[in-house]
Short mmCIF file of C-alpha atoms and ligand atoms in Angstrom, two decimals:
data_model
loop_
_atom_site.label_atom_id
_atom_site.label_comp_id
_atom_site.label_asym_id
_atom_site.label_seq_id
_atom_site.Cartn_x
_atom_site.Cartn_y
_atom_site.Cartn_z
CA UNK A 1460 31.10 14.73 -16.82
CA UNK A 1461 27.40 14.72 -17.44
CA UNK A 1462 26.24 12.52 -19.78
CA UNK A 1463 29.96 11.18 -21.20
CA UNK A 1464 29.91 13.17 -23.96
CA UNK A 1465 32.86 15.91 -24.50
CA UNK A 1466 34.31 18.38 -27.16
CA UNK A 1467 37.53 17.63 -26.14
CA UNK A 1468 38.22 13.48 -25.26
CA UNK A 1469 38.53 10.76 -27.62
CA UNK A 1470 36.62 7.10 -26.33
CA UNK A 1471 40.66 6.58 -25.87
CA UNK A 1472 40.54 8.65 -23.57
CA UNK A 1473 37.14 7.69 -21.87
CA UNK A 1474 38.40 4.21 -22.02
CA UNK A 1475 41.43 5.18 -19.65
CA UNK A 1476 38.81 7.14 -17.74
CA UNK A 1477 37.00 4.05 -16.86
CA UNK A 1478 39.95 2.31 -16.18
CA UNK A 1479 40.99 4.51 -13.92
CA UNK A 1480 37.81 5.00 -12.16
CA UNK A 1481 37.47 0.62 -11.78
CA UNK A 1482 40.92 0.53 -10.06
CA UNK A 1483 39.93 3.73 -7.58
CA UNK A 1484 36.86 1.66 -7.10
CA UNK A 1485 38.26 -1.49 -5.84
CA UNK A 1486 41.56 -0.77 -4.84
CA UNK A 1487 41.73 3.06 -3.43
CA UNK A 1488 37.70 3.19 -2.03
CA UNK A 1489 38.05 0.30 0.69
CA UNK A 1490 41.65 0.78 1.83
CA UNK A 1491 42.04 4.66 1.57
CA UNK A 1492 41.25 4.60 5.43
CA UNK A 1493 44.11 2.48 6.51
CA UNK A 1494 46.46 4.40 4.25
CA UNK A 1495 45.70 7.61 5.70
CA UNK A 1496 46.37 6.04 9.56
CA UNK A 1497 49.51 4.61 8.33
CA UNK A 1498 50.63 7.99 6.92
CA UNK A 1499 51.74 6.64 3.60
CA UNK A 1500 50.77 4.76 0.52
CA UNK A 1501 52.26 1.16 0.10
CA UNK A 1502 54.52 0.24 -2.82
CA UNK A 1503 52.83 -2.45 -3.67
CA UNK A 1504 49.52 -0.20 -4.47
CA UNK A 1505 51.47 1.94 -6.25
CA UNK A 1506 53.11 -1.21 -8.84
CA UNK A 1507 50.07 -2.40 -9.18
CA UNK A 1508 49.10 1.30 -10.49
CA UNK A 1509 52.52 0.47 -12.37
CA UNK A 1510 50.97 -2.87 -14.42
CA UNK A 1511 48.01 -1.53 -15.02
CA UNK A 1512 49.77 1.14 -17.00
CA UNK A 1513 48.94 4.25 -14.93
CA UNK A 1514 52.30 5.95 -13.51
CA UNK A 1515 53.62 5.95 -17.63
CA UNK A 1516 50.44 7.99 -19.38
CA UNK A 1517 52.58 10.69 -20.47
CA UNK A 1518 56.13 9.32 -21.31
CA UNK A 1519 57.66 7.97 -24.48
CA UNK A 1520 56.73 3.88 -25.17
CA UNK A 1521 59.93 3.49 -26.12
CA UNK A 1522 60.56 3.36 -21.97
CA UNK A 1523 57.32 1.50 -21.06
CA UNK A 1524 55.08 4.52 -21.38
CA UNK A 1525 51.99 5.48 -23.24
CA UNK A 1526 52.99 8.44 -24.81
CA UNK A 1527 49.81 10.43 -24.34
CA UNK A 1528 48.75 13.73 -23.97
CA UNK A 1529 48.12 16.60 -21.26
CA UNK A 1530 44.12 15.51 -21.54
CA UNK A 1531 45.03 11.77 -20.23
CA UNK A 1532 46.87 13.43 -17.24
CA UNK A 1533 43.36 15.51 -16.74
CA UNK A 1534 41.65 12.13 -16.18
CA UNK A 1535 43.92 10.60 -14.31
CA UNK A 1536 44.15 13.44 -11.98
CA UNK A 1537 39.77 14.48 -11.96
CA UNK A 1538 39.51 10.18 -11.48
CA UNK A 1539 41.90 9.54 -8.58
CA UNK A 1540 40.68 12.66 -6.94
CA UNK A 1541 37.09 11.03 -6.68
CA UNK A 1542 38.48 8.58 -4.54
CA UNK A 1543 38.03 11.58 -2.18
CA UNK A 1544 41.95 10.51 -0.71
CA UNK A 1545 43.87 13.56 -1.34
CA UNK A 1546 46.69 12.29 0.17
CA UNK A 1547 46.90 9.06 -2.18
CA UNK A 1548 45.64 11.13 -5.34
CA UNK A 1549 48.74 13.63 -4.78
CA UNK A 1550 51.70 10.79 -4.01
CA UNK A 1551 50.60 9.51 -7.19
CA UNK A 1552 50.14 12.72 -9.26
CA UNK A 1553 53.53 14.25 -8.06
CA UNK A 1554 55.28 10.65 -8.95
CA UNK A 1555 53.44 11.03 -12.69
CA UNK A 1556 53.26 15.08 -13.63
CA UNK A 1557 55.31 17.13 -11.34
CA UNK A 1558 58.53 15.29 -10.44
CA UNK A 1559 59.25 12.60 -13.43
CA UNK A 1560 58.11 14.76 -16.42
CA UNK A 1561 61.36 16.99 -15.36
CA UNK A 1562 63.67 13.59 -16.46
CA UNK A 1563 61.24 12.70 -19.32
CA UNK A 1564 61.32 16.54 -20.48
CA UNK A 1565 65.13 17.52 -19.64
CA UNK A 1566 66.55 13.73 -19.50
CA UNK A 1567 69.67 12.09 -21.46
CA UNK A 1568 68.91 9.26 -23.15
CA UNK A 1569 71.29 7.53 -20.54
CA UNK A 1570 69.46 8.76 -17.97
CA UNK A 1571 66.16 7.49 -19.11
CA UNK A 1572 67.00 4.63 -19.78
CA UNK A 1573 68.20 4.19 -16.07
CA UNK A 1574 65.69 5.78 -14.47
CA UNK A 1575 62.19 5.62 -16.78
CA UNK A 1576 61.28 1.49 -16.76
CA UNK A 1577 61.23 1.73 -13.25
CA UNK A 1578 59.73 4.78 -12.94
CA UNK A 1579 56.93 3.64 -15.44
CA UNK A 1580 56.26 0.17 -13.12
CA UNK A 1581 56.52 1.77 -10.23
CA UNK A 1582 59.77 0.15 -8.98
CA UNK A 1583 61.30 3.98 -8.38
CA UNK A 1584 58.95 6.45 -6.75
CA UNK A 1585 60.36 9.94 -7.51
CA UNK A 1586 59.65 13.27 -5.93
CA UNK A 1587 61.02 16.92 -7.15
CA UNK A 1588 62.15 19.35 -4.07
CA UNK A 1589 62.31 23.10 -5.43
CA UNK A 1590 60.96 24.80 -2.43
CA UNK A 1591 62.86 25.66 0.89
CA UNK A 1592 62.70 27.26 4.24
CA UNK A 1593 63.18 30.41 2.89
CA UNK A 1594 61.92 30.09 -0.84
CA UNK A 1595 58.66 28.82 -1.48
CA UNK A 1596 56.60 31.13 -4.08
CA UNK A 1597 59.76 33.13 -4.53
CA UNK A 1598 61.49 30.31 -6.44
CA UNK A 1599 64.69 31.93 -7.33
CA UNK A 1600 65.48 32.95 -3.71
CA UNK A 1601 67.00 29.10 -3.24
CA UNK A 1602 70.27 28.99 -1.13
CA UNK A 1603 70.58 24.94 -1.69
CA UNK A 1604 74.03 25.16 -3.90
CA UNK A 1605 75.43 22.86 -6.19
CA UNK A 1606 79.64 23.30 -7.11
CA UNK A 1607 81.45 21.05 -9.34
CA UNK A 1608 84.62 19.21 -7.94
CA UNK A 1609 85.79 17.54 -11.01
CA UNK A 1610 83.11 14.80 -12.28
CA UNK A 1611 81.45 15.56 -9.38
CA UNK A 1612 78.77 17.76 -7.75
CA UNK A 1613 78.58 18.78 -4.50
CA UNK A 1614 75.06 19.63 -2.99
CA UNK A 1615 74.41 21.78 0.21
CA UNK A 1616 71.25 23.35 1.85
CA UNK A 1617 67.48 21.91 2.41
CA UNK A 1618 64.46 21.74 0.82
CA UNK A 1619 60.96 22.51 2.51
CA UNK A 1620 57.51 20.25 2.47
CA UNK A 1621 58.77 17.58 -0.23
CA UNK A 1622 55.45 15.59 -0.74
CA UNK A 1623 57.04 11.86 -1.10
CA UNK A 1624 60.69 13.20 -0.02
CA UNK A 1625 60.54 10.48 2.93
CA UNK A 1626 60.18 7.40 0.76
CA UNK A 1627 61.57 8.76 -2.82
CA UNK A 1628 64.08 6.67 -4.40
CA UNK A 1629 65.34 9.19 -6.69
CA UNK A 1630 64.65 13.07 -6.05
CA UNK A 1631 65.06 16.04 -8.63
CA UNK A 1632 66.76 18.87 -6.77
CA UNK A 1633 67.02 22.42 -7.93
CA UNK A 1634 69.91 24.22 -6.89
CA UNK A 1635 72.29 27.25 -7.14
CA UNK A 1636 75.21 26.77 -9.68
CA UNK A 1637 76.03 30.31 -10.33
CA UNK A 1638 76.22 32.26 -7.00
CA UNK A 1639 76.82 35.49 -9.21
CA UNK A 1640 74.02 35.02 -11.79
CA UNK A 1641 71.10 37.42 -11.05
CA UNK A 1642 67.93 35.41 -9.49
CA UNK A 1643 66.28 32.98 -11.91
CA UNK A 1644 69.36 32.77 -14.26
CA UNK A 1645 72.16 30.45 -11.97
CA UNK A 1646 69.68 27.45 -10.90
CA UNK A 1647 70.27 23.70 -12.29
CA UNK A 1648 68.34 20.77 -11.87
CA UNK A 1649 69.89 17.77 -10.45
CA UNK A 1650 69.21 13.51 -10.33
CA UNK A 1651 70.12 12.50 -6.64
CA UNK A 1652 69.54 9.06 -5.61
CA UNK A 1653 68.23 7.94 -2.42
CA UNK A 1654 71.28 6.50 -1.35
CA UNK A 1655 73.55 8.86 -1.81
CA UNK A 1656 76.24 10.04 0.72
CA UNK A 1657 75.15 13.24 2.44
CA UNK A 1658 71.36 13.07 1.55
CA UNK A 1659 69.23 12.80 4.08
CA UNK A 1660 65.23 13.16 5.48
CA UNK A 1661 65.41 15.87 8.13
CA UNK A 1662 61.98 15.37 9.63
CA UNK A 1663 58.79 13.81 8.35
CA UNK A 1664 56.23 16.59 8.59
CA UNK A 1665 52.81 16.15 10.66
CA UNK A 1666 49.94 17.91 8.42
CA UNK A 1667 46.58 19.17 8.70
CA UNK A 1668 46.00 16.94 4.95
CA UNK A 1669 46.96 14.58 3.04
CA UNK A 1670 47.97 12.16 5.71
CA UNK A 1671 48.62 9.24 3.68
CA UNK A 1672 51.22 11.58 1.64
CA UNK A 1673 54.70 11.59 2.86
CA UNK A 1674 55.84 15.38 3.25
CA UNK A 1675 59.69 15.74 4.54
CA UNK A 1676 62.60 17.99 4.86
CA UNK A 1677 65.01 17.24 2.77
CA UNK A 1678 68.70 18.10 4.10
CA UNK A 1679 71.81 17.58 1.76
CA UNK A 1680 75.25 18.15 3.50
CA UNK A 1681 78.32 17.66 1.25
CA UNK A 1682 76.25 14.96 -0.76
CA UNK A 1683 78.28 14.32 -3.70
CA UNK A 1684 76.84 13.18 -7.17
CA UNK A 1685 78.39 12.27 -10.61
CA UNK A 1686 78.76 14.80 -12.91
CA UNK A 1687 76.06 12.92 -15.33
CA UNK A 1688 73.09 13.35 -12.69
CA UNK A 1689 73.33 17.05 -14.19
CA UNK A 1690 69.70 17.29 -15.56
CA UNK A 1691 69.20 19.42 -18.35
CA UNK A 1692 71.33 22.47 -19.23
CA UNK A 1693 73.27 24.11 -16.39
CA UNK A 1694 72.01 27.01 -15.36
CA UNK A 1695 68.61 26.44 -17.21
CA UNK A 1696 66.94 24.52 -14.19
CA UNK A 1697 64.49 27.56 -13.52
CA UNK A 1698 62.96 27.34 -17.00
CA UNK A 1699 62.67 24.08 -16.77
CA UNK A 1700 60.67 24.30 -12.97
CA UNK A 1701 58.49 27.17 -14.80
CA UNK A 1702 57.45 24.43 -17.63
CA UNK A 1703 56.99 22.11 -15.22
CA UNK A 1704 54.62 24.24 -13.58
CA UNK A 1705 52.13 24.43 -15.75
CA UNK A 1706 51.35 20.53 -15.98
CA UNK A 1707 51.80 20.72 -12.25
CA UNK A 1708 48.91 23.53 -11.74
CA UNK A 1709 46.97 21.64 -14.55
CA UNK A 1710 46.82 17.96 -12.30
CA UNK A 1711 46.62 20.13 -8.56
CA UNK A 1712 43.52 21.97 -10.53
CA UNK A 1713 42.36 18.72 -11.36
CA UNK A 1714 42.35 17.56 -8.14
CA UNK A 1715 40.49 20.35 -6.62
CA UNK A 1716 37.57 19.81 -9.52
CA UNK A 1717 37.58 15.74 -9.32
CA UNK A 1718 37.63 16.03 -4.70
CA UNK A 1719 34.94 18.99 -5.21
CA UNK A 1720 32.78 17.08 -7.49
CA UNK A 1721 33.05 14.06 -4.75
CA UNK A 1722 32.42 16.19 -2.15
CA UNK A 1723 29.09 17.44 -3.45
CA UNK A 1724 28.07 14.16 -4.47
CA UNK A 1725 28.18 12.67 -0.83
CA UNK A 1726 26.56 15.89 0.72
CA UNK A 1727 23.45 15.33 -2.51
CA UNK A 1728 23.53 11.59 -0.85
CA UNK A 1729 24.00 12.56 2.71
CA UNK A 1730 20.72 15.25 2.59
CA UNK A 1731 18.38 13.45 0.74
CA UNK A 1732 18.76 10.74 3.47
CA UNK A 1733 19.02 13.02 6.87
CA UNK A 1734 15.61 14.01 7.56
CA UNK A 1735 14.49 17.18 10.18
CA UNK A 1736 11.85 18.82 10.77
CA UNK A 1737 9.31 16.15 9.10
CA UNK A 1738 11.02 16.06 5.66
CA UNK A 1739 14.32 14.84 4.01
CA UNK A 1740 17.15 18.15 3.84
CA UNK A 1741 17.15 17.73 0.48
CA UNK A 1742 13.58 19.17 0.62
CA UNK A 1743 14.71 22.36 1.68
CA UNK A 1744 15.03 25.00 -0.90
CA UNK A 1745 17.73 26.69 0.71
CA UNK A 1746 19.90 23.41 0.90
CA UNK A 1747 19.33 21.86 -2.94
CA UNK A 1748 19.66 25.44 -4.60
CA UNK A 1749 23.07 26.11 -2.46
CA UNK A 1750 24.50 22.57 -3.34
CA UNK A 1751 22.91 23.28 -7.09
CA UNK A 1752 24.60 27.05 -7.50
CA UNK A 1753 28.12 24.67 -6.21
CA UNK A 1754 27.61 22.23 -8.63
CA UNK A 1755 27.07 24.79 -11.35
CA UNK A 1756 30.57 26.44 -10.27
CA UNK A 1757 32.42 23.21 -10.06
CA UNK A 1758 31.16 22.60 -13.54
CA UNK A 1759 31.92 25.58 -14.88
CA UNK A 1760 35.74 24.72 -13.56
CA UNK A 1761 35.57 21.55 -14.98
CA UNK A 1762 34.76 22.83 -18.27
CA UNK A 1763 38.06 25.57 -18.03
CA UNK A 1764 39.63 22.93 -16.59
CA UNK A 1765 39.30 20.57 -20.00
CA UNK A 1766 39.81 23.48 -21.99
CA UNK A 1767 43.46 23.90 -20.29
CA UNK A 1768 44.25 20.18 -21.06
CA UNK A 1769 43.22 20.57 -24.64
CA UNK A 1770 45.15 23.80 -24.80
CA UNK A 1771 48.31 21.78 -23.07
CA UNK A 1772 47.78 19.02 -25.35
CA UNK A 1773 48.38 20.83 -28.52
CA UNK A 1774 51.13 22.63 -27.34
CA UNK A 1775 49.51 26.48 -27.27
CA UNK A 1776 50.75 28.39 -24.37
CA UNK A 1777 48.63 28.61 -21.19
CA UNK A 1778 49.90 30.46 -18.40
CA UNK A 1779 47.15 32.85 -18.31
CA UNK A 1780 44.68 30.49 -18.25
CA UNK A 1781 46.06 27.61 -16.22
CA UNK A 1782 47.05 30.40 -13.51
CA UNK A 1783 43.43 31.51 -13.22
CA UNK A 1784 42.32 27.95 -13.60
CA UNK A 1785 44.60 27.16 -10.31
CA UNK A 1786 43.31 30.51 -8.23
CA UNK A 1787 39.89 29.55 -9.00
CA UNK A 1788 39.56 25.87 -8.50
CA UNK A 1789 41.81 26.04 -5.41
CA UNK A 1790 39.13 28.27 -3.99
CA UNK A 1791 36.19 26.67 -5.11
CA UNK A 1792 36.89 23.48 -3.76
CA UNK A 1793 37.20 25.47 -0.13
CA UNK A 1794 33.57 27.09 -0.36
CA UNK A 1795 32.25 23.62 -1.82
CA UNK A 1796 33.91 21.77 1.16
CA UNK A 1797 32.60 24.42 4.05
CA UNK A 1798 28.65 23.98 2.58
CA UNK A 1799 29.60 19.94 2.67
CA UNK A 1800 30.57 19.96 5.86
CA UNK A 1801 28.16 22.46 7.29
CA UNK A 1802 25.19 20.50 5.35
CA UNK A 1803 26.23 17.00 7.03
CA UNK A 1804 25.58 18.72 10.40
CA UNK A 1805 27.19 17.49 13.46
CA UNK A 1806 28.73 14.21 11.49
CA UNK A 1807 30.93 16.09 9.33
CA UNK A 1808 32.86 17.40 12.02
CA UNK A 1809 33.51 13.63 13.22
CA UNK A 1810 36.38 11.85 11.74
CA UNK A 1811 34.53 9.03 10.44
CA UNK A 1812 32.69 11.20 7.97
CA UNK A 1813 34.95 11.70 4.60
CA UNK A 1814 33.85 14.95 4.41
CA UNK A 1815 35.67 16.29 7.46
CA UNK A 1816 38.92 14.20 5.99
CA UNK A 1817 37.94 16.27 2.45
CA UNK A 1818 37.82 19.49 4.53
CA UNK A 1819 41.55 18.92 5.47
CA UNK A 1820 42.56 18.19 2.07
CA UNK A 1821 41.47 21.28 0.23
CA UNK A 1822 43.38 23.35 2.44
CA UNK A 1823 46.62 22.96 0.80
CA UNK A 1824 44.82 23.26 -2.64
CA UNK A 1825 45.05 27.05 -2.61
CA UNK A 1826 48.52 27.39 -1.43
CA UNK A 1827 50.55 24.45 -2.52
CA UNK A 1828 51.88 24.74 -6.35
CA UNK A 1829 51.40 28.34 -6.75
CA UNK A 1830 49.34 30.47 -3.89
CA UNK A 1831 46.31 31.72 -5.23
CA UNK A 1832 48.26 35.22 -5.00
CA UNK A 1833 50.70 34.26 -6.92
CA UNK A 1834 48.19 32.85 -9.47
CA UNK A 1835 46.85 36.39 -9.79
CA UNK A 1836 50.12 37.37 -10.15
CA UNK A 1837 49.78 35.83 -13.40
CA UNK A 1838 47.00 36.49 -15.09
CA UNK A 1839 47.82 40.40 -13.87
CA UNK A 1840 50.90 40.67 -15.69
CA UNK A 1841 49.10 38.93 -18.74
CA UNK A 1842 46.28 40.55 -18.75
CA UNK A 1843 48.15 44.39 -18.79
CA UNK A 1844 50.13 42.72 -21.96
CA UNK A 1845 46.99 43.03 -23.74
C1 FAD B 127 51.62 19.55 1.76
C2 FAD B 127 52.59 20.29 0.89
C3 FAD B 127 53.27 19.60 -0.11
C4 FAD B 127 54.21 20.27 -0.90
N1 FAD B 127 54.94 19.56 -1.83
C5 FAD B 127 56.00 20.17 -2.45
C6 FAD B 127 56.89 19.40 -3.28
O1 FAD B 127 56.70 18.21 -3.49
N2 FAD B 127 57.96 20.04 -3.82
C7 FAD B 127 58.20 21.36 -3.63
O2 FAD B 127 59.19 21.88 -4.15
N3 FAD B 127 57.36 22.12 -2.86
C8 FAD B 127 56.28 21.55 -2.25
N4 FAD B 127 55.44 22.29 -1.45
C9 FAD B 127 55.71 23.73 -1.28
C10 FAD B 127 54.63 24.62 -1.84
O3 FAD B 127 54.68 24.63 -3.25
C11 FAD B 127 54.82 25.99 -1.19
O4 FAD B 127 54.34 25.86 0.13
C12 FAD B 127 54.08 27.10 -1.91
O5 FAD B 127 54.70 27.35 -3.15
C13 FAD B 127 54.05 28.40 -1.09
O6 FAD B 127 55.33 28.73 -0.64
P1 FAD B 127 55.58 29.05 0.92
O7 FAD B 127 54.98 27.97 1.72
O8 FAD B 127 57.03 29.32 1.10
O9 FAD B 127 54.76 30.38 1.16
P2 FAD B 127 55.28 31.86 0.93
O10 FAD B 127 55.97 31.96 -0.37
O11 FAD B 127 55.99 32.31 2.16
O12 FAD B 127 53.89 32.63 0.84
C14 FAD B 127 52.99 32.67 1.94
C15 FAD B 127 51.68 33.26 1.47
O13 FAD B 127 51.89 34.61 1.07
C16 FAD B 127 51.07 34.94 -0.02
N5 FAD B 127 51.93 35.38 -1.13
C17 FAD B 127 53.10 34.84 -1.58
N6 FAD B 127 53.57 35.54 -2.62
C18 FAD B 127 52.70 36.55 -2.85
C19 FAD B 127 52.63 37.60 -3.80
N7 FAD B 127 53.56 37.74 -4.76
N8 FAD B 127 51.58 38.46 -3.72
C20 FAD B 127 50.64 38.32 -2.77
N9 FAD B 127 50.64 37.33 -1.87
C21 FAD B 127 51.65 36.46 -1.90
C22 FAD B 127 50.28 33.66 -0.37
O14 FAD B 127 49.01 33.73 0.27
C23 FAD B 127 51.10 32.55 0.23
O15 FAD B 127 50.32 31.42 0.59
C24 FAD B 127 54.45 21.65 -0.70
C25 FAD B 127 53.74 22.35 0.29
C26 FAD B 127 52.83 21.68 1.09
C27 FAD B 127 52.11 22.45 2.18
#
């Protein structure tokens, strides 16, 4: 962020920042390793996120929250992401802006007040399963039904890559409630607890990324559910997962800007340190102007980036822009990570370097959450409308 100073946060806001950065500091920096051998982040890092008042930014204080706005979920996502531990910066930011914000958005006020304490402290890690086998960017080609047998519903099908679907105590599932109903206009979005009859992990996927993430198949055979873990308005659910999306693209963006800015900053470290051919890297012109003409990108991202959480925050719609803010920092933070890693030589293809672990990480950046395709796809239609 330069020198600290910014149109669009409040010292609020730079106060969380700091927060947030102290925490990644002590508690993500010197155990990120471990976590990513493990394959998953421990509960006990993720309650202490929980006390320190992280996981409940956005929702109401009435439930333990802080009731802030979309430009507190932009620091928490550009902070963790500096930890450079994709995998523990997503398990997080799908817990706080992609899965719970569908019960703090679409929720009873029975159901939050079940569900949103523990959500808040980090007692219940949630995840929200919309893709499948067959339905990834095409959303409303889901087969996973839901039918209702008196107060019940029944749910039947899978779900594809569920990032935390392994260890999730409570899951938001999309699903089919109108066979009939044409594409988006039959889906519904539904609470299903861990424990529930018929729900099941399929397989824990191995991944390129993220390994400290948990990414599953989710399979759900006859798994019954009351009739009140209907969330929202039957038949609504795809509206809802096309809200959701936008906060969703706005944190995954984040990411990509907060690893990319990391990612530079230990290559600027790395080359003024290596020395060939008599002098330091950093001494040749080709290297610092490359890693400069990044740095100038990434900050031009950043400053989009800001603009969509400002945007978010008072409520002025932003598909156009947070679609082209997803294409373009999901393939920024690509290019920045190839120059990294080909600027730390030999090293950065070792596993001990963070930069080849970085590498990984950004792959998933341009496809998860919206393909940059798809992203296009966006701004296209919305840029014809004008
Ligand atoms: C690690 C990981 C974690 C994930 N976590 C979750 C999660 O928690 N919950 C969840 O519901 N989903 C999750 N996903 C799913 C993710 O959102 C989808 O993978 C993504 O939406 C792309 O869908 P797909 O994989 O089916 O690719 P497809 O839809 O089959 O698309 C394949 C490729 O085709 C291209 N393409 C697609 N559509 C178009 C188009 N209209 N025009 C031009 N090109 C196009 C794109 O390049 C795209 O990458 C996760 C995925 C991964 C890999």
């Amino acid at each position: 962020m330069g020198d600290g100073r910014s149109a669009y946060f409040t010292e609020e806001h730079e106060l969380l920042r700091s927060q947030i950065r102290r925490f990644v500091d002590e508690v993500v920096r010197p155990q990120g390793e471990a976590w990513e051998r493990e394959g998953q982040i421990p509960r006990e890092a993720l309650r202490r996120m929980g006390e320190l008042g992280f996981l409940g930014i956005r929702h109401p204080v009435e439930f333990g929250g802080s009731g802030a706005d979309a430009l507190a979920s932009a620091i928490l996502a550009e902070e963790l992401a500096h930890s450079s531990f994709g995998g523990f910066t997503v398990t997080v930011l799908v817990h706080t802006d992609m899965a719970s914000p569908h019960l703090a958005g679409s929720g009873t006020i029975d159901q939050k007040r079940r569900l949103l304490p523990g959500i808040v402290s980090g007692e219940i890690l949630t995840a929200v399963a919309v893709s499948e086998p067959d339905a990834g960017s095409d959303v409303a080609a889901m087969r996973t039904s839901a039918r209702r047998d008196g107060d019940q519903w029944v749910l039947n099908g899978s779900k594809m890559f569920i990032t935390n679907g392994a260890s999730a105590d409570v899951v938001f599932v999309a699903a089919k409630t109108d066979a009939n109903a044409k594409g988006s206009r039959g889906i519904s979005m539904f609470i299903v607890e861990r424990e529930r009859a018929g729900f099941s992990v399929g397989r824990k996927l191995e991944k390129q990324g993220w390994r400290s993430s948990d990414t599953a198949e989710l399979v759900f055979e006859e798994c019954r559910i009351p009739a009140a873990n209907l969330l929202g308005r039957e038949n609504e659910g795809f509206y809802a997962i096309m809200r959701n999306f936008q906060n969703e693209r706005l944190v995954l963006s984040g990411m990509a800007v907060g690893e990319a800015t990391e990612g530079l900053r230990l290559t600027r470290e790395y080359v003024k340190n290596r020395r060939a051919f008599g002098a330091a890297l950093w001494d040749k012109q080709a290297i610092r102007l490359r890693l400069s003409m990044l740095e100038a990108k990434v900050e031009a991202a950043r400053q989009l980036y800001h603009h969509c959480a400002w945007r978010m925050s008072h409520d002025i719609d932003s598909v156009r822009e947070v679609s082209m803010l997803k294409a373009h920092s999901g393939e920024l933070v690509n290019e920045v990570m190839y120059d990294c890693q080909q600027f730390h030589g030999g090293f950065g293809y070792i596993q001990e370097s963070a930069i080849e672990r970085m590498v990984r990480d950004a792959r998933v950046l341009s496809i998860g959450g919206g393909a940059t395709e798809v992203m296009l796809e966006e701004v296209a239609k919305r840029s014809s409308e004008e």
